[in-house]
PDB file of C-alpha atoms and ligand atoms in Angstrom:
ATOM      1  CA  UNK R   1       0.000   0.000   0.000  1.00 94.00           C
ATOM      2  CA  UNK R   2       1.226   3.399  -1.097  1.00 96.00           C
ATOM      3  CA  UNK R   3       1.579   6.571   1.344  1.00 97.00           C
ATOM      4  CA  UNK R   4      -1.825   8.219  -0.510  1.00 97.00           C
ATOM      5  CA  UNK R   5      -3.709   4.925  -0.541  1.00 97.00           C
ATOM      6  CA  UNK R   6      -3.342   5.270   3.698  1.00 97.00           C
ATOM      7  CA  UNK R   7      -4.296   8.629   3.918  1.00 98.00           C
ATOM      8  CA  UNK R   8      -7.149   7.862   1.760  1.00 98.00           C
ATOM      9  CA  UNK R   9      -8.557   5.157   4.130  1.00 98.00           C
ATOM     10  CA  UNK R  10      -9.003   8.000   6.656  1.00 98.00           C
ATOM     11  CA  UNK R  11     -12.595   9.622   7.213  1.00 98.00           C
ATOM     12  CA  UNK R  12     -12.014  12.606   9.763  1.00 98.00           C
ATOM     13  CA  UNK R  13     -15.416  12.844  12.125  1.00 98.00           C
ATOM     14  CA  UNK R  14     -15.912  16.476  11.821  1.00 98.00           C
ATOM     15  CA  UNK R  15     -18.101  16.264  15.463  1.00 97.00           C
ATOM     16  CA  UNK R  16     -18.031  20.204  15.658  1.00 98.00           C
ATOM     17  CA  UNK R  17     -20.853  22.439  15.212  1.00 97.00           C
ATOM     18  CA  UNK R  18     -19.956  25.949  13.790  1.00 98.00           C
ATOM     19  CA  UNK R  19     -18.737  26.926  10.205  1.00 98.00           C
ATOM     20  CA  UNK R  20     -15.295  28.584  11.495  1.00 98.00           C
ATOM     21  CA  UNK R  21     -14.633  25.285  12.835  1.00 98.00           C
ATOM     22  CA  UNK R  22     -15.702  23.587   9.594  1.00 98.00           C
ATOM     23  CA  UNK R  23     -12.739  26.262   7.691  1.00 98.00           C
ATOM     24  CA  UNK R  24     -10.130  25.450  10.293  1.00 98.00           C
ATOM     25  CA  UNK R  25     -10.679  21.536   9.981  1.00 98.00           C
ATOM     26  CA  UNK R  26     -10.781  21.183   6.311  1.00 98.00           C
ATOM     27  CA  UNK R  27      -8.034  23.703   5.834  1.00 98.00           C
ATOM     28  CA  UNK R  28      -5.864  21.908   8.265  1.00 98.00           C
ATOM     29  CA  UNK R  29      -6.441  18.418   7.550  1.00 98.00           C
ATOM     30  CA  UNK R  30      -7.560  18.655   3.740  1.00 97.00           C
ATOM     31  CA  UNK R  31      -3.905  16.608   2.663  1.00 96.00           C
ATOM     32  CA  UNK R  32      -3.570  14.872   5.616  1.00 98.00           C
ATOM     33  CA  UNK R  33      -7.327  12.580   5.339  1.00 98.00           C
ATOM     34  CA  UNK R  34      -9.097  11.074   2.778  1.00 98.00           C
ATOM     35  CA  UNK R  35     -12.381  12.312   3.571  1.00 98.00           C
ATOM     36  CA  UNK R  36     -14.577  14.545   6.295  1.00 98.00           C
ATOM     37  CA  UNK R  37     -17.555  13.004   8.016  1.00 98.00           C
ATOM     38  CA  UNK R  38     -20.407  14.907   8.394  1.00 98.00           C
ATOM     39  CA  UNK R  39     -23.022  13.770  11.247  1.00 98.00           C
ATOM     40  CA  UNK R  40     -26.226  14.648  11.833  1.00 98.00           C
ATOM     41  CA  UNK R  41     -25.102  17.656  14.655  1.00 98.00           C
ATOM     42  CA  UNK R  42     -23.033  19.903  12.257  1.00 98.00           C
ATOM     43  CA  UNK R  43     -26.004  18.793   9.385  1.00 98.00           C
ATOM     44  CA  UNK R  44     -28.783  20.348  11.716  1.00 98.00           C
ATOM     45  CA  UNK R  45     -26.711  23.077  12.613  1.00 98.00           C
ATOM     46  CA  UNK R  46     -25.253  24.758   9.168  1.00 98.00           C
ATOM     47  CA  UNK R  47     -26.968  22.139   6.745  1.00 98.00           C
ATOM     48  CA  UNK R  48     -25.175  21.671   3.241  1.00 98.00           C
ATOM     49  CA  UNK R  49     -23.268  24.557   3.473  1.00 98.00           C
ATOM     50  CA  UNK R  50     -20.352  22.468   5.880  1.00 98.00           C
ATOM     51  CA  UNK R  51     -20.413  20.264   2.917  1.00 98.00           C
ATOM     52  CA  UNK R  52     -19.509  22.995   0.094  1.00 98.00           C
ATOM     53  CA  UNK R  53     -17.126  24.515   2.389  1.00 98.00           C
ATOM     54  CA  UNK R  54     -15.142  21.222   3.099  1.00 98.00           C
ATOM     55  CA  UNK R  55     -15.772  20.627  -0.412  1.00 98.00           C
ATOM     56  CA  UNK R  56     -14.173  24.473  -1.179  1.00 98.00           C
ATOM     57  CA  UNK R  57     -11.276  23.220   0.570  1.00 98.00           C
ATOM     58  CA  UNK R  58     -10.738  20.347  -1.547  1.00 98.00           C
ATOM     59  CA  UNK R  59     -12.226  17.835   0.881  1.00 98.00           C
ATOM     60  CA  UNK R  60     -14.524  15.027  -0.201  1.00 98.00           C
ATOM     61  CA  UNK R  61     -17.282  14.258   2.458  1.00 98.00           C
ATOM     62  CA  UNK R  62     -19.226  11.432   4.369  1.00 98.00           C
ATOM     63  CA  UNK R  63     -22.321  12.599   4.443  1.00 98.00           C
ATOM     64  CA  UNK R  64     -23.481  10.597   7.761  1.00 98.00           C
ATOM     65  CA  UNK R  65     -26.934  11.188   8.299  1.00 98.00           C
ATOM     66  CA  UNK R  66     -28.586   7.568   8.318  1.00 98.00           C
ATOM     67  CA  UNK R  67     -31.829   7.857   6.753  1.00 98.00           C
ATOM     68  CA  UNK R  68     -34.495   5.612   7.951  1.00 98.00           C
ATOM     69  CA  UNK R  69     -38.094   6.231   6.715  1.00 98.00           C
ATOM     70  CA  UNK R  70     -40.443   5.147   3.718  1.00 98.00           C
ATOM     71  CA  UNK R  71     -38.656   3.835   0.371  1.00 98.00           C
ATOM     72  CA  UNK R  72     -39.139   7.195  -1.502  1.00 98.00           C
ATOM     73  CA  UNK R  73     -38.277   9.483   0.909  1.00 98.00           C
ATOM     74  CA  UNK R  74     -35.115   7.964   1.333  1.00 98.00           C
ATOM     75  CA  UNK R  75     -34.645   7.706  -1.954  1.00 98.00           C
ATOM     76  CA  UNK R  76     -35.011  11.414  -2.546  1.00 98.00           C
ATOM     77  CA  UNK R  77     -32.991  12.392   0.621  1.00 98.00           C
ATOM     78  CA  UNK R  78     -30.241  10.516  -1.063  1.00 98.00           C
ATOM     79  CA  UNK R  79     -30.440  11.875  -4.669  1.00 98.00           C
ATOM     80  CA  UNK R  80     -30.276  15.457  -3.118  1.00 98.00           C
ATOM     81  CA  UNK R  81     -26.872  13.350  -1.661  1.00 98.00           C
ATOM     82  CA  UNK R  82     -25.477  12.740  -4.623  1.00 98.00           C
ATOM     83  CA  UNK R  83     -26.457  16.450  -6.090  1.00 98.00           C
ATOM     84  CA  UNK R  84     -24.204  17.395  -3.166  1.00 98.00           C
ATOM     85  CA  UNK R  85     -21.344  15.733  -4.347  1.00 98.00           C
ATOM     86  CA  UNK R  86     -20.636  13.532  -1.100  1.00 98.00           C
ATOM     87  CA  UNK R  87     -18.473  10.243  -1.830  1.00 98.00           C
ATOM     88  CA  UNK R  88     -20.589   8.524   1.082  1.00 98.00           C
ATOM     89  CA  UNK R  89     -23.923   8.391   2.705  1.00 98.00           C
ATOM     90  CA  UNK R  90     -25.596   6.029   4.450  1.00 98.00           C
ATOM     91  CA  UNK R  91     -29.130   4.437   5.402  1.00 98.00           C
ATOM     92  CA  UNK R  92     -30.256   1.783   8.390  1.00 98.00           C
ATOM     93  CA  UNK R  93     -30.678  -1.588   6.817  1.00 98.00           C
ATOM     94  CA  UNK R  94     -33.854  -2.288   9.183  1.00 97.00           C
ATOM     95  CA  UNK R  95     -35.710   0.655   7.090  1.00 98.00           C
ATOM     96  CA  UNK R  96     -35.971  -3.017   4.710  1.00 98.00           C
ATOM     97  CA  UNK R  97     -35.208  -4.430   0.951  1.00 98.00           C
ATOM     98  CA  UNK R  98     -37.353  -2.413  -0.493  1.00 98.00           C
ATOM     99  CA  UNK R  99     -35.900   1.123   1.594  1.00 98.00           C
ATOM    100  CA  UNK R 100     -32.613   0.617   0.408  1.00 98.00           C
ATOM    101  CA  UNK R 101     -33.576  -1.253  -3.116  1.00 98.00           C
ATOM    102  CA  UNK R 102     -35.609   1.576  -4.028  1.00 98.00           C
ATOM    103  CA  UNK R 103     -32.774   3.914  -2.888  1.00 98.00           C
ATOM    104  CA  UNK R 104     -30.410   2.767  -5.126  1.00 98.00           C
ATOM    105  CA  UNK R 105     -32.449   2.123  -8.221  1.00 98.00           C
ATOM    106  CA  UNK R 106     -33.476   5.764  -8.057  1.00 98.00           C
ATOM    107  CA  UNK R 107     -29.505   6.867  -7.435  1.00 98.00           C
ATOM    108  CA  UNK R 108     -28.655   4.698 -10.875  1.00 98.00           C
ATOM    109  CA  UNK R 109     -31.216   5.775 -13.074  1.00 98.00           C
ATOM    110  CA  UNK R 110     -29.880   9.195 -12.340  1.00 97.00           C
ATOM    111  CA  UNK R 111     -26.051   8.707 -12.011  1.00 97.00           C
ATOM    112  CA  UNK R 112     -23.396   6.580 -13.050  1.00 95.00           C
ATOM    113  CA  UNK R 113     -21.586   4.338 -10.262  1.00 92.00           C
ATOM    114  CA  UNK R 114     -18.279   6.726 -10.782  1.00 93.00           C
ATOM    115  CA  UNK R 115     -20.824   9.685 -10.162  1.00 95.00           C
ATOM    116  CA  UNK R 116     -22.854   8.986  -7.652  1.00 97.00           C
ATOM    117  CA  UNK R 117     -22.390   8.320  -4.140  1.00 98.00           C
ATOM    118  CA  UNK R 118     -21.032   5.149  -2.249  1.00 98.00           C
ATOM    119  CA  UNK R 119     -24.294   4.006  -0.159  1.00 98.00           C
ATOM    120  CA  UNK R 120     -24.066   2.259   3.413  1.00 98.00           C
ATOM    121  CA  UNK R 121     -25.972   0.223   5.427  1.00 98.00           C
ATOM    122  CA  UNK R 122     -25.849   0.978   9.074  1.00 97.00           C
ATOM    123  CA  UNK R 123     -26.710  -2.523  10.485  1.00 95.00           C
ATOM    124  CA  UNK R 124     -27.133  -2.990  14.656  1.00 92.00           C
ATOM    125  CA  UNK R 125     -25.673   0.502  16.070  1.00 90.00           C
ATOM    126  CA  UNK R 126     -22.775  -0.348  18.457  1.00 86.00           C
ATOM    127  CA  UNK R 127     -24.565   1.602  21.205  1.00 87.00           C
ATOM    128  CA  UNK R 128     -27.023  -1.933  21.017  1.00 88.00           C
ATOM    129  CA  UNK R 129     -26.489  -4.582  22.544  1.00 90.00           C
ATOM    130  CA  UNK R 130     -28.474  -8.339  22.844  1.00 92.00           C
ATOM    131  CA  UNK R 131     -30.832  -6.741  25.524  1.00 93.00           C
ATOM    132  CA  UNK R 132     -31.670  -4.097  22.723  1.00 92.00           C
ATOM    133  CA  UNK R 133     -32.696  -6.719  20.085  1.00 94.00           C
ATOM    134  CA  UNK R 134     -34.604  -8.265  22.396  1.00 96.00           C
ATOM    135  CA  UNK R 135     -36.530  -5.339  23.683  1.00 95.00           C
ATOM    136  CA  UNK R 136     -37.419  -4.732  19.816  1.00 95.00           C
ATOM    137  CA  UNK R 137     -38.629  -8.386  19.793  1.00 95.00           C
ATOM    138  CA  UNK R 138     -35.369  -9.412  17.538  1.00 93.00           C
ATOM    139  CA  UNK R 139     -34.205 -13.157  19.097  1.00 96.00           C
ATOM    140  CA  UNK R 140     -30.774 -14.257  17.393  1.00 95.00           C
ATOM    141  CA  UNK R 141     -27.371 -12.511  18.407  1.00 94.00           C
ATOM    142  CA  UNK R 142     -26.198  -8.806  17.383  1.00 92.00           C
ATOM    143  CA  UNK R 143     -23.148 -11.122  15.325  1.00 93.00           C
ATOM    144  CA  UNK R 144     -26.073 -12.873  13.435  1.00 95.00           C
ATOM    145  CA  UNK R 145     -28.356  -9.725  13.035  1.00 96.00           C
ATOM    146  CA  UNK R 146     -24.807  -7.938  11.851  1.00 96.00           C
ATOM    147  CA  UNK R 147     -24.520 -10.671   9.126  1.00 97.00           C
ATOM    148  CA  UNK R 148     -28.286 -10.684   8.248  1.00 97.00           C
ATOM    149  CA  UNK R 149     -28.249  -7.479   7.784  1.00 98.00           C
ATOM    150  CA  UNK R 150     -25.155  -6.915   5.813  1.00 98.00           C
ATOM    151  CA  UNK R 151     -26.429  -9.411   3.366  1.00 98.00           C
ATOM    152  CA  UNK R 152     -29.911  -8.166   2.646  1.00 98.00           C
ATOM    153  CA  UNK R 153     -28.076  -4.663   2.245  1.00 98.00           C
ATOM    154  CA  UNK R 154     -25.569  -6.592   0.014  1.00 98.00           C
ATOM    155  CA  UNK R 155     -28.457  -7.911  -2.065  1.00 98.00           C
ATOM    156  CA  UNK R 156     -30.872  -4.448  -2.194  1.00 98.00           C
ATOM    157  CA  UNK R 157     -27.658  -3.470  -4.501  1.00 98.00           C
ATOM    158  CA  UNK R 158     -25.752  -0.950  -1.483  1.00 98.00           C
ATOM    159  CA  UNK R 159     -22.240  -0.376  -1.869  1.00 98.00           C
ATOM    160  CA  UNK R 160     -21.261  -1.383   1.833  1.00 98.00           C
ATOM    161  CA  UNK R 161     -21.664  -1.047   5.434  1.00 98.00           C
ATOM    162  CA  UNK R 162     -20.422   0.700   8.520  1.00 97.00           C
ATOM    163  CA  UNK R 163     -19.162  -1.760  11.265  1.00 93.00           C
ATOM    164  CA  UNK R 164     -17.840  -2.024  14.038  1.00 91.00           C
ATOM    165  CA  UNK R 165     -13.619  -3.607  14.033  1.00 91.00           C
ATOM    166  CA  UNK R 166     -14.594  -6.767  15.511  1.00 90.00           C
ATOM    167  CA  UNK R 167     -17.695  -7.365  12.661  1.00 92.00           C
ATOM    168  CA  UNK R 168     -14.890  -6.729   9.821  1.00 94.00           C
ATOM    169  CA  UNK R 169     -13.926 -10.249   9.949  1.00 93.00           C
ATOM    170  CA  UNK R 170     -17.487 -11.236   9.818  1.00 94.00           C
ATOM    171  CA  UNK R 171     -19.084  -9.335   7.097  1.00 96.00           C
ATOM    172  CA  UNK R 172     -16.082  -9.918   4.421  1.00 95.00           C
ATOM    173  CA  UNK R 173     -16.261 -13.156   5.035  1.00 95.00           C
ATOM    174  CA  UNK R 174     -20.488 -12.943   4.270  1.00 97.00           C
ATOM    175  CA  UNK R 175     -20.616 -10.046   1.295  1.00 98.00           C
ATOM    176  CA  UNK R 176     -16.745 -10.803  -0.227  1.00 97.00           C
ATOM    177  CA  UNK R 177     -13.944  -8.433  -0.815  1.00 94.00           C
ATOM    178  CA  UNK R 178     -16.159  -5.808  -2.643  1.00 96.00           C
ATOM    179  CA  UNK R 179     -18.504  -4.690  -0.421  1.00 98.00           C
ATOM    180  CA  UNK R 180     -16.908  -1.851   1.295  1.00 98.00           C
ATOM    181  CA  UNK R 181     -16.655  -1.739   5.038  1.00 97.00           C
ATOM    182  CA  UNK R 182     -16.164   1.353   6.937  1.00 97.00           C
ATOM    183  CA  UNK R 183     -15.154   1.807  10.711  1.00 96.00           C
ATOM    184  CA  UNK R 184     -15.264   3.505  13.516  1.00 94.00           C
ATOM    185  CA  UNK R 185     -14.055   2.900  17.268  1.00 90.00           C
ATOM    186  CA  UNK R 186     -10.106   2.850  16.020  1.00 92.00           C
ATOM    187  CA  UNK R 187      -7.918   4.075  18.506  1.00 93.00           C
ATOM    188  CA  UNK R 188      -4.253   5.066  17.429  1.00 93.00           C
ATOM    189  CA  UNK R 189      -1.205   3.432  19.546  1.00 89.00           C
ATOM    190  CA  UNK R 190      -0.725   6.961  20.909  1.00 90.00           C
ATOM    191  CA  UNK R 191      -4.712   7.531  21.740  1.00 87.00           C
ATOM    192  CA  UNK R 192      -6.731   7.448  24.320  1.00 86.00           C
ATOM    193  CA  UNK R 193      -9.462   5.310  24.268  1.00 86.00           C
ATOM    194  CA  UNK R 194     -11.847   7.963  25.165  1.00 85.00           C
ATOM    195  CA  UNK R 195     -15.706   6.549  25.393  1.00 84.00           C
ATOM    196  CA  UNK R 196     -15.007   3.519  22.738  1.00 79.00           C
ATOM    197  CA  UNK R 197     -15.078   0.645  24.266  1.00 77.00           C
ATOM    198  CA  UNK R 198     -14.615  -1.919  21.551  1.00 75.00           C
ATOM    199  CA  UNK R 199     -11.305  -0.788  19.834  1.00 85.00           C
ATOM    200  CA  UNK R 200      -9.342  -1.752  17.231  1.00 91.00           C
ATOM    201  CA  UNK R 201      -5.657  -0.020  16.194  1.00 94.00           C
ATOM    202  CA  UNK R 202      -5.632   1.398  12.694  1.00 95.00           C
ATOM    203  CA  UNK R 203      -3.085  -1.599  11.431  1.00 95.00           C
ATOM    204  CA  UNK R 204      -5.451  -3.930  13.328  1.00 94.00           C
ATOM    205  CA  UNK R 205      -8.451  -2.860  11.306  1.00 94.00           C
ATOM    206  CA  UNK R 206      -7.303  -2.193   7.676  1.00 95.00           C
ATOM    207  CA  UNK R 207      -5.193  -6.157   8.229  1.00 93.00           C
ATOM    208  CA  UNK R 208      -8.756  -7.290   9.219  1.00 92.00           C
ATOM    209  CA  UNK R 209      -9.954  -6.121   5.995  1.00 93.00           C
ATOM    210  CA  UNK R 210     -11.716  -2.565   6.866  1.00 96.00           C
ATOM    211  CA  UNK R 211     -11.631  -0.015   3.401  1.00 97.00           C
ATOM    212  CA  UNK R 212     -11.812   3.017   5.586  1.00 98.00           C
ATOM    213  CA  UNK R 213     -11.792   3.886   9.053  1.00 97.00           C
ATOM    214  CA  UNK R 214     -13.266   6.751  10.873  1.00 97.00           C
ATOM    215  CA  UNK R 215     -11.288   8.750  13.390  1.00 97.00           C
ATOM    216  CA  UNK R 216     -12.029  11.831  15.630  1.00 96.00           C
ATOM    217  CA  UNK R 217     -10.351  12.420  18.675  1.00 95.00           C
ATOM    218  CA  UNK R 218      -7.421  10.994  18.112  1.00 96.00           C
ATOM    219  CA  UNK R 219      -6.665  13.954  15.394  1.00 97.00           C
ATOM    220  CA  UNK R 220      -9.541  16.521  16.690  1.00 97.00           C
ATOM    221  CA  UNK R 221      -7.776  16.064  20.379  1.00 96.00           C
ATOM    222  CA  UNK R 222      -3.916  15.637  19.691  1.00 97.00           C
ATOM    223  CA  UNK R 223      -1.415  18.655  20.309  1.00 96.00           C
ATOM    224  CA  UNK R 224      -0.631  18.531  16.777  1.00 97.00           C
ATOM    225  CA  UNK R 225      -3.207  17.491  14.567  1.00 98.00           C
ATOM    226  CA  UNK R 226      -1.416  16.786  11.298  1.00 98.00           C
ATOM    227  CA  UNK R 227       1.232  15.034  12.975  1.00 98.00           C
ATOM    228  CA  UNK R 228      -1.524  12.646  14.879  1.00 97.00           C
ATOM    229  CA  UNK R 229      -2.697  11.783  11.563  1.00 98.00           C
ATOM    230  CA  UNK R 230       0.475  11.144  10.202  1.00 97.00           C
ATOM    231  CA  UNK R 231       1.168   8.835  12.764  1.00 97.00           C
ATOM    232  CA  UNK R 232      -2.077   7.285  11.957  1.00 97.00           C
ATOM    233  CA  UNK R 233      -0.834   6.974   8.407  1.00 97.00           C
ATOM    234  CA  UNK R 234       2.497   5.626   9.747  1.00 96.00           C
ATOM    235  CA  UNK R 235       0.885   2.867  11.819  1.00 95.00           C
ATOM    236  CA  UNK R 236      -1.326   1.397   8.881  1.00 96.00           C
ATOM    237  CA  UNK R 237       1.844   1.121   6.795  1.00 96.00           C
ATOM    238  CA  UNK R 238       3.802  -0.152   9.741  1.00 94.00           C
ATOM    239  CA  UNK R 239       1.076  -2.633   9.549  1.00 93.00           C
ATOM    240  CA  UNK R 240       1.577  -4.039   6.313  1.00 92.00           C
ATOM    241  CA  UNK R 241       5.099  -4.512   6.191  1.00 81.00           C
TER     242      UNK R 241
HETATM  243  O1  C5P U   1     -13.806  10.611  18.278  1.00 59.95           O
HETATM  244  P1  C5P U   1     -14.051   9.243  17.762  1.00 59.95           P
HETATM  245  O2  C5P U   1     -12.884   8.687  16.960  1.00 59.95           O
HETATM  246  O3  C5P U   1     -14.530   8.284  18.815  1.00 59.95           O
HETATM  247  O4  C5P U   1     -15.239   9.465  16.710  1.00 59.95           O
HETATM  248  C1  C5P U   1     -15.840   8.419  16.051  1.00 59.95           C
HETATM  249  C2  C5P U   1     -16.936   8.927  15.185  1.00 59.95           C
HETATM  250  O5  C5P U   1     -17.630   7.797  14.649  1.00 59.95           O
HETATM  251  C3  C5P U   1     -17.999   9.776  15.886  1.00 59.95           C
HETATM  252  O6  C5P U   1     -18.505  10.711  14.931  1.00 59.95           O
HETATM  253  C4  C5P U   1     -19.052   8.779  16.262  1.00 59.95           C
HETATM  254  O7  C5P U   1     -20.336   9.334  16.337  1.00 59.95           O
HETATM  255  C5  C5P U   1     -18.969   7.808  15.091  1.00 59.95           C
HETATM  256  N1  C5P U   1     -19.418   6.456  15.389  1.00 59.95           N
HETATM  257  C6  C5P U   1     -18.894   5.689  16.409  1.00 59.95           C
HETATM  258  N2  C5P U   1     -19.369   4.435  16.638  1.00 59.95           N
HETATM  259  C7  C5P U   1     -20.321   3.943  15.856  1.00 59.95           C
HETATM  260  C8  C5P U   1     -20.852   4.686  14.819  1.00 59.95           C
HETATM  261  C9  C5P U   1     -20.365   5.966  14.611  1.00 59.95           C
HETATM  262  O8  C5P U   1     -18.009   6.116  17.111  1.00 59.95           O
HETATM  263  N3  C5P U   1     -20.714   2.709  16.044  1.00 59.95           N
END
């Protein structure tokens, strides 16, 4: 793996809430990252304007606002998306097939693949646990759920899902080497481990087989910013030698 395919493999979580802060991140970390995530916070606050400014800054964006709700509307919420420009959105697999089907037979009539946004499933939140499934009347394990769902996103056509380090494993093995699998919860050798509590290091999670991995504090909390993500850069390589 090449120096730029590292630094492409990580998605900043821009977890701030005000446009100077929007400037200041994409300005500083614009060559150090692949991409900026954008989460439903900073989307309520300044709406698609943090997205052309990252984008101003020559940022691409993960537009991470996890649309759940009838087949068209979803559909629609993600074509305005892709007018955007965003590499990445994303969608809860338990909105159904025919949520995320619909979704991306709408995106292709519109757009080519090259053009139009990478879509992910979100499959069992890690803030769930076994006691969650079962309080929503779901009986097999989060692993199997994770799997289930993964699939029957695999099958409505979406590009990928995000996952947690320790479902990497799982999911490549179930949807193949194609379907793209994004993560957060990586903490950095250096890092602390902050409120994560199932971690993975950076090496750790691209060897497992993740395609990009999502990072905040680690960068966003470091004395040095570019030089956190350089290190994060440095221990992925490290990792494949
Ligand atoms: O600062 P930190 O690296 O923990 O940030 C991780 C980012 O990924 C945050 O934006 C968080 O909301 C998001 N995330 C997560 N765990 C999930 C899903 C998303 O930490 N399971």
């Amino acid at each position: 793996m090449t120096r730029e395919e590292a630094v492409k493999k990580i998605i900043f979580a821009m977890d701030v809430k005000e446009l100077s802060d929007v400037q200041l991140w994409s300005e500083l970390l614009a060559s150090h990252v692949g991409m900026f995530k954008v989460g439903k916070q900073l989307y309520t606050a300044c709406g698609p304007t943090a997205v052309q400014m990252i984008q101003k800054c020559g940022g691409e964006v993960f537009l991470d606002l996890k649309y759940h709700d009838i087949p068209n509307t979803v559909a629609m919420a993600s074509l305005e998306a892709a007018h955007l420009g965003v590499k990445l959105c994303d969608l809860h697999a338990m909105g159904g097939y025919e949520m995320m089907n619909t979704t991306m037979e709408t995106l292709d009539k519109k757009f080519s693949v090259a053009e139009r946004p990478r879509v992910l499933a979100i499959t069992v939140l890690t803030s769930s646990n076994e006691e969650t499934l079962r309080s929503i009347g779901v009986q097999i394990s989060v692993h199997e759920m994770v799997v289930k769902l993964a699939k029957l996103a695999q099958k409505a056509g979406v590009d990928g899902v995000v996952a947690s380090p320790q479902e990497v494993g799982l999911i490549r093995e179930a949807c193949g080497k194609d379907f793209l699998v994004v993560t957060p919860g990586v903490r950095p050798s250096f890092a602390s481990v902050d409120d994560q509590k199932r971690i993975m290091t950076p090496a750790d999670a691209v060897k497992s087989g993740a395609d990009y991995l999502v990072i905040g504090r680690p960068i966003a909390a470091a004395d040095n910013p570019v030089s956190a993500a350089e290190a994060i850069v440095d221990e992925i390589l490290a990792g494949q030698a």
